[in-house]
Amino acid sequence: MVNITRTLLALAFSGLLVACASPDGSGPSTGDKRELASAPSGAAVGFAPEDSLSLCPRMQVSNAPATDGQGKVRGYRPFATFNGVKLLVNPAPRGCLSSSFGSRNGRLHKGVDYQSDPAGPVVAAGPGTVLESGYRDDYGNYVLIDHGAGVYTRYAHLASRTGAAGQGKAVKLGTQLGIMGNTASYRIPVHLHYEVLLGDYGTPSKSFGLEPVDPFSKM
Ligand SMILES: [Zn+2]
């Protein structure tokens, strides 16, 4: 009995040490299988993708995908794959879909919008490196992540950005980037505007030379 207790204590401490060694709290498996059972390997600790997505109730959702009787997106999968890179379709845990990708009011809506009440966290859609983290009049507080293979994601209108979302930082799937908000130079509801972008960032146009794509098209 004493031996078992000692072994358990040793395991608990080794787990603590590993957890403390990762500054963003997203270290490797700590041995606590209960907590990490549903998290994909390599994901930030405590993060698990949601296996369903609902349209925001009582809203006119542009380009809304087909739903079941309860407003859940039919055939929803948590991940979409671009150039072999797996990305979350919804990087706003607990968020609902408020606007989809495509033509909206005669213009191309280059991303997907998610809302939650109260405003919820926004996480990295996949592992990568923060390429840009800043403020623009059109995107408000935003983060742009390079996932490799010519795949990028942008998260706009954040109320705040976390330290983990600083330029040059490596992020994991599920690393929290900030809280959704309504920052921009014009009035908008609190939401996340999420873009998946493909192409070559190394041109004078940088991210604006990239092609926006619909994450629902590849899930
Ligand atoms: Zn949007």
mmCIF file of N, CA and C in Angstrom, residues 85-161:
data_model
loop_
_atom_site.group_PDB
_atom_site.id
_atom_site.type_symbol
_atom_site.label_atom_id
_atom_site.label_comp_id
_atom_site.label_asym_id
_atom_site.label_seq_id
_atom_site.Cartn_x
_atom_site.Cartn_y
_atom_site.Cartn_z
ATOM 1 N N VAL A 85 -3.088 20.320 -44.120
ATOM 2 C CA VAL A 85 -3.102 20.965 -42.794
ATOM 3 C C VAL A 85 -4.516 20.890 -42.226
ATOM 4 N N LYS A 86 -4.639 20.296 -41.027
ATOM 5 C CA LYS A 86 -5.950 20.160 -40.371
ATOM 6 C C LYS A 86 -6.245 21.392 -39.540
ATOM 7 N N LEU A 87 -7.377 22.030 -39.782
ATOM 8 C CA LEU A 87 -7.755 23.248 -39.058
ATOM 9 C C LEU A 87 -9.153 23.111 -38.493
ATOM 10 N N LEU A 88 -9.391 23.758 -37.360
ATOM 11 C CA LEU A 88 -10.739 23.799 -36.809
ATOM 12 C C LEU A 88 -11.647 24.580 -37.752
ATOM 13 N N VAL A 89 -12.850 24.077 -37.942
ATOM 14 C CA VAL A 89 -13.857 24.835 -38.693
ATOM 15 C C VAL A 89 -14.369 25.971 -37.812
ATOM 16 N N ASN A 90 -14.480 25.704 -36.503
ATOM 17 C CA ASN A 90 -14.951 26.716 -35.552
ATOM 18 C C ASN A 90 -13.928 26.925 -34.434
ATOM 19 N N PRO A 91 -13.120 28.011 -34.513
ATOM 20 C CA PRO A 91 -12.146 28.280 -33.457
ATOM 21 C C PRO A 91 -12.713 29.121 -32.313
ATOM 22 N N ALA A 92 -14.037 29.204 -32.220
ATOM 23 C CA ALA A 92 -14.691 29.934 -31.131
ATOM 24 C C ALA A 92 -15.512 28.944 -30.318
ATOM 25 N N PRO A 93 -14.874 28.225 -29.368
ATOM 26 C CA PRO A 93 -15.602 27.223 -28.582
ATOM 27 C C PRO A 93 -16.873 27.827 -27.956
ATOM 28 N N ARG A 94 -17.954 27.087 -28.025
ATOM 29 C CA ARG A 94 -19.269 27.496 -27.516
ATOM 30 C C ARG A 94 -19.928 28.549 -28.397
ATOM 31 N N GLY A 95 -19.290 28.887 -29.524
ATOM 32 C CA GLY A 95 -19.882 29.885 -30.423
ATOM 33 C C GLY A 95 -20.891 29.258 -31.371
ATOM 34 N N CYS A 96 -21.797 30.090 -31.879
ATOM 35 C CA CYS A 96 -22.740 29.648 -32.908
ATOM 36 C C CYS A 96 -22.391 30.357 -34.208
ATOM 37 N N LEU A 97 -22.838 29.803 -35.311
ATOM 38 C CA LEU A 97 -22.538 30.353 -36.633
ATOM 39 C C LEU A 97 -23.478 31.511 -36.936
ATOM 40 N N SER A 98 -22.916 32.717 -37.156
ATOM 41 C CA SER A 98 -23.776 33.880 -37.416
ATOM 42 C C SER A 98 -23.700 34.356 -38.857
ATOM 43 N N SER A 99 -22.658 33.987 -39.580
ATOM 44 C CA SER A 99 -22.564 34.347 -40.999
ATOM 45 C C SER A 99 -21.558 33.424 -41.655
ATOM 46 N N SER A 100 -21.919 32.856 -42.799
ATOM 47 C CA SER A 100 -21.021 31.915 -43.444
ATOM 48 C C SER A 100 -20.221 32.606 -44.539
ATOM 49 N N PHE A 101 -19.341 31.845 -45.179
ATOM 50 C CA PHE A 101 -18.466 32.340 -46.242
ATOM 51 C C PHE A 101 -19.286 32.509 -47.517
ATOM 52 N N GLY A 102 -18.991 33.576 -48.273
ATOM 53 C CA GLY A 102 -19.632 33.735 -49.582
ATOM 54 C C GLY A 102 -20.215 35.115 -49.761
ATOM 55 N N SER A 103 -20.985 35.266 -50.824
ATOM 56 C CA SER A 103 -21.540 36.572 -51.169
ATOM 57 C C SER A 103 -22.513 37.049 -50.097
ATOM 58 N N ARG A 104 -22.330 38.305 -49.657
ATOM 59 C CA ARG A 104 -23.195 38.879 -48.629
ATOM 60 C C ARG A 104 -23.371 40.349 -48.975
ATOM 61 N N ASN A 105 -24.601 40.793 -49.132
ATOM 62 C CA ASN A 105 -24.900 42.180 -49.507
ATOM 63 C C ASN A 105 -24.078 42.606 -50.739
ATOM 64 N N GLY A 106 -23.954 41.684 -51.702
ATOM 65 C CA GLY A 106 -23.270 42.017 -52.950
ATOM 66 C C GLY A 106 -21.754 42.002 -52.875
ATOM 67 N N ARG A 107 -21.206 41.632 -51.713
ATOM 68 C CA ARG A 107 -19.746 41.549 -51.589
ATOM 69 C C ARG A 107 -19.364 40.175 -51.067
ATOM 70 N N LEU A 108 -18.102 39.789 -51.328
ATOM 71 C CA LEU A 108 -17.646 38.495 -50.819
ATOM 72 C C LEU A 108 -17.321 38.621 -49.337
ATOM 73 N N HIS A 109 -18.006 37.837 -48.515
ATOM 74 C CA HIS A 109 -17.628 37.722 -47.104
ATOM 75 C C HIS A 109 -16.527 36.681 -47.056
ATOM 76 N N LYS A 110 -15.292 37.122 -46.785
ATOM 77 C CA LYS A 110 -14.097 36.296 -46.958
ATOM 78 C C LYS A 110 -13.825 35.361 -45.783
ATOM 79 N N GLY A 111 -14.777 35.285 -44.856
ATOM 80 C CA GLY A 111 -14.552 34.433 -43.697
ATOM 81 C C GLY A 111 -15.854 33.878 -43.173
ATOM 82 N N VAL A 112 -15.789 33.357 -41.959
ATOM 83 C CA VAL A 112 -16.956 32.806 -41.273
ATOM 84 C C VAL A 112 -17.056 33.518 -39.930
ATOM 85 N N ASP A 113 -18.281 33.904 -39.552
ATOM 86 C CA ASP A 113 -18.483 34.622 -38.296
ATOM 87 C C ASP A 113 -19.118 33.715 -37.245
ATOM 88 N N TYR A 114 -18.631 33.877 -36.011
ATOM 89 C CA TYR A 114 -19.182 33.119 -34.872
ATOM 90 C C TYR A 114 -19.486 34.093 -33.748
ATOM 91 N N GLN A 115 -20.540 33.822 -33.023
ATOM 92 C CA GLN A 115 -20.897 34.649 -31.868
ATOM 93 C C GLN A 115 -21.125 33.756 -30.660
ATOM 94 N N SER A 116 -20.942 34.345 -29.482
ATOM 95 C CA SER A 116 -21.397 33.680 -28.263
ATOM 96 C C SER A 116 -21.726 34.756 -27.245
ATOM 97 N N ASP A 117 -22.623 34.424 -26.339
ATOM 98 C CA ASP A 117 -23.062 35.380 -25.324
ATOM 99 C C ASP A 117 -23.041 34.670 -23.975
ATOM 100 N N PRO A 118 -22.132 35.041 -23.073
ATOM 101 C CA PRO A 118 -21.171 36.136 -23.178
ATOM 102 C C PRO A 118 -20.070 35.840 -24.181
ATOM 103 N N ALA A 119 -19.323 36.896 -24.554
ATOM 104 C CA ALA A 119 -18.235 36.742 -25.512
ATOM 105 C C ALA A 119 -17.282 35.653 -25.045
ATOM 106 N N GLY A 120 -16.926 34.751 -25.954
ATOM 107 C CA GLY A 120 -16.130 33.586 -25.563
ATOM 108 C C GLY A 120 -14.704 33.648 -26.064
ATOM 109 N N PRO A 121 -13.928 32.618 -25.684
ATOM 110 C CA PRO A 121 -12.536 32.565 -26.120
ATOM 111 C C PRO A 121 -12.413 32.254 -27.610
ATOM 112 N N VAL A 122 -11.279 32.675 -28.158
ATOM 113 C CA VAL A 122 -10.926 32.356 -29.539
ATOM 114 C C VAL A 122 -9.606 31.603 -29.477
ATOM 115 N N VAL A 123 -9.531 30.452 -30.169
ATOM 116 C CA VAL A 123 -8.335 29.609 -30.067
ATOM 117 C C VAL A 123 -7.702 29.406 -31.438
ATOM 118 N N ALA A 124 -6.428 29.007 -31.434
ATOM 119 C CA ALA A 124 -5.737 28.700 -32.687
ATOM 120 C C ALA A 124 -6.399 27.484 -33.334
ATOM 121 N N ALA A 125 -6.662 27.597 -34.651
ATOM 122 C CA ALA A 125 -7.364 26.532 -35.369
ATOM 123 C C ALA A 125 -6.482 25.329 -35.644
ATOM 124 N N GLY A 126 -5.178 25.499 -35.455
ATOM 125 C CA GLY A 126 -4.232 24.418 -35.662
ATOM 126 C C GLY A 126 -2.866 24.895 -35.214
ATOM 127 N N PRO A 127 -1.885 23.986 -35.162
ATOM 128 C CA PRO A 127 -0.546 24.409 -34.754
ATOM 129 C C PRO A 127 0.080 25.332 -35.795
ATOM 130 N N GLY A 128 0.921 26.249 -35.337
ATOM 131 C CA GLY A 128 1.569 27.166 -36.269
ATOM 132 C C GLY A 128 2.343 28.234 -35.541
ATOM 133 N N THR A 129 2.656 29.307 -36.260
ATOM 134 C CA THR A 129 3.417 30.426 -35.718
ATOM 135 C C THR A 129 2.652 31.714 -35.977
ATOM 136 N N VAL A 130 2.580 32.565 -34.950
ATOM 137 C CA VAL A 130 1.889 33.851 -35.115
ATOM 138 C C VAL A 130 2.745 34.745 -36.016
ATOM 139 N N LEU A 131 2.162 35.117 -37.152
ATOM 140 C CA LEU A 131 2.880 35.908 -38.154
ATOM 141 C C LEU A 131 2.604 37.394 -37.944
ATOM 142 N N GLU A 132 1.360 37.724 -37.613
ATOM 143 C CA GLU A 132 0.978 39.106 -37.343
ATOM 144 C C GLU A 132 0.063 39.116 -36.123
ATOM 145 N N SER A 133 0.217 40.158 -35.298
ATOM 146 C CA SER A 133 -0.650 40.325 -34.136
ATOM 147 C C SER A 133 -0.745 41.828 -33.931
ATOM 148 N N GLY A 134 -1.902 42.409 -34.206
ATOM 149 C CA GLY A 134 -1.971 43.868 -34.145
ATOM 150 C C GLY A 134 -3.378 44.398 -34.251
ATOM 151 N N TYR A 135 -3.477 45.656 -34.667
ATOM 152 C CA TYR A 135 -4.774 46.324 -34.808
ATOM 153 C C TYR A 135 -4.849 46.973 -36.183
ATOM 154 N N ARG A 136 -5.993 46.867 -36.818
ATOM 155 C CA ARG A 136 -6.292 47.572 -38.071
ATOM 156 C C ARG A 136 -7.701 48.121 -37.958
ATOM 157 N N ASP A 137 -7.982 49.227 -38.687
ATOM 158 C CA ASP A 137 -9.326 49.809 -38.660
ATOM 159 C C ASP A 137 -10.391 48.806 -39.127
ATOM 160 N N ASP A 138 -10.021 47.969 -40.111
ATOM 161 C CA ASP A 138 -11.027 47.046 -40.653
ATOM 162 C C ASP A 138 -11.149 45.758 -39.824
ATOM 163 N N TYR A 139 -10.044 45.228 -39.335
ATOM 164 C CA TYR A 139 -10.080 43.957 -38.601
ATOM 165 C C TYR A 139 -10.059 44.130 -37.084
ATOM 166 N N GLY A 140 -9.864 45.346 -36.607
ATOM 167 C CA GLY A 140 -9.728 45.536 -35.168
ATOM 168 C C GLY A 140 -8.499 44.806 -34.655
ATOM 169 N N ASN A 141 -8.564 44.326 -33.416
ATOM 170 C CA ASN A 141 -7.483 43.475 -32.895
ATOM 171 C C ASN A 141 -7.523 42.153 -33.646
ATOM 172 N N TYR A 142 -6.424 41.789 -34.282
ATOM 173 C CA TYR A 142 -6.430 40.570 -35.083
ATOM 174 C C TYR A 142 -5.127 39.807 -34.905
ATOM 175 N N VAL A 143 -5.197 38.521 -35.259
ATOM 176 C CA VAL A 143 -4.032 37.631 -35.218
ATOM 177 C C VAL A 143 -4.013 36.866 -36.534
ATOM 178 N N LEU A 144 -2.832 36.734 -37.126
ATOM 179 C CA LEU A 144 -2.657 35.930 -38.338
ATOM 180 C C LEU A 144 -1.647 34.831 -38.033
ATOM 181 N N ILE A 145 -2.039 33.582 -38.298
ATOM 182 C CA ILE A 145 -1.174 32.434 -37.997
ATOM 183 C C ILE A 145 -0.733 31.751 -39.294
ATOM 184 N N ASP A 146 0.548 31.414 -39.350
ATOM 185 C CA ASP A 146 1.121 30.639 -40.450
ATOM 186 C C ASP A 146 1.140 29.172 -40.033
ATOM 187 N N HIS A 147 0.409 28.330 -40.762
ATOM 188 C CA HIS A 147 0.346 26.902 -40.430
ATOM 189 C C HIS A 147 1.278 26.061 -41.305
ATOM 190 N N GLY A 148 2.063 26.708 -42.164
ATOM 191 C CA GLY A 148 2.915 25.969 -43.094
ATOM 192 C C GLY A 148 2.127 25.525 -44.311
ATOM 193 N N ALA A 149 2.835 25.055 -45.345
ATOM 194 C CA ALA A 149 2.213 24.534 -46.577
ATOM 195 C C ALA A 149 1.336 25.582 -47.265
ATOM 196 N N GLY A 150 1.636 26.870 -47.045
ATOM 197 C CA GLY A 150 0.852 27.926 -47.696
ATOM 198 C C GLY A 150 -0.538 28.080 -47.113
ATOM 199 N N VAL A 151 -0.716 27.718 -45.848
ATOM 200 C CA VAL A 151 -2.028 27.800 -45.182
ATOM 201 C C VAL A 151 -1.932 28.773 -44.009
ATOM 202 N N TYR A 152 -2.871 29.714 -43.954
ATOM 203 C CA TYR A 152 -2.875 30.761 -42.930
ATOM 204 C C TYR A 152 -4.283 30.911 -42.374
ATOM 205 N N THR A 153 -4.391 31.377 -41.116
ATOM 206 C CA THR A 153 -5.709 31.716 -40.572
ATOM 207 C C THR A 153 -5.648 33.104 -39.935
ATOM 208 N N ARG A 154 -6.774 33.825 -40.032
ATOM 209 C CA ARG A 154 -6.861 35.146 -39.425
ATOM 210 C C ARG A 154 -8.076 35.185 -38.499
ATOM 211 N N TYR A 155 -7.921 35.890 -37.362
ATOM 212 C CA TYR A 155 -8.946 35.995 -36.323
ATOM 213 C C TYR A 155 -9.116 37.487 -36.064
ATOM 214 N N ALA A 156 -10.301 38.040 -36.323
ATOM 215 C CA ALA A 156 -10.464 39.490 -36.296
ATOM 216 C C ALA A 156 -11.510 39.945 -35.278
ATOM 217 N N HIS A 157 -11.424 41.225 -34.935
ATOM 218 C CA HIS A 157 -12.352 41.935 -34.028
ATOM 219 C C HIS A 157 -12.227 41.492 -32.576
ATOM 220 N N LEU A 158 -11.070 40.934 -32.195
ATOM 221 C CA LEU A 158 -10.889 40.454 -30.819
ATOM 222 C C LEU A 158 -10.987 41.611 -29.821
ATOM 223 N N ALA A 159 -11.604 41.345 -28.683
ATOM 224 C CA ALA A 159 -11.646 42.335 -27.603
ATOM 225 C C ALA A 159 -10.262 42.494 -27.000
ATOM 226 N N SER A 160 -9.551 41.374 -26.914
ATOM 227 C CA SER A 160 -8.208 41.381 -26.332
ATOM 228 C C SER A 160 -7.435 40.214 -26.903
ATOM 229 N N ARG A 161 -6.106 40.336 -26.853
ATOM 230 C CA ARG A 161 -5.236 39.256 -27.307
ATOM 231 C C ARG A 161 -4.411 38.753 -26.125
#
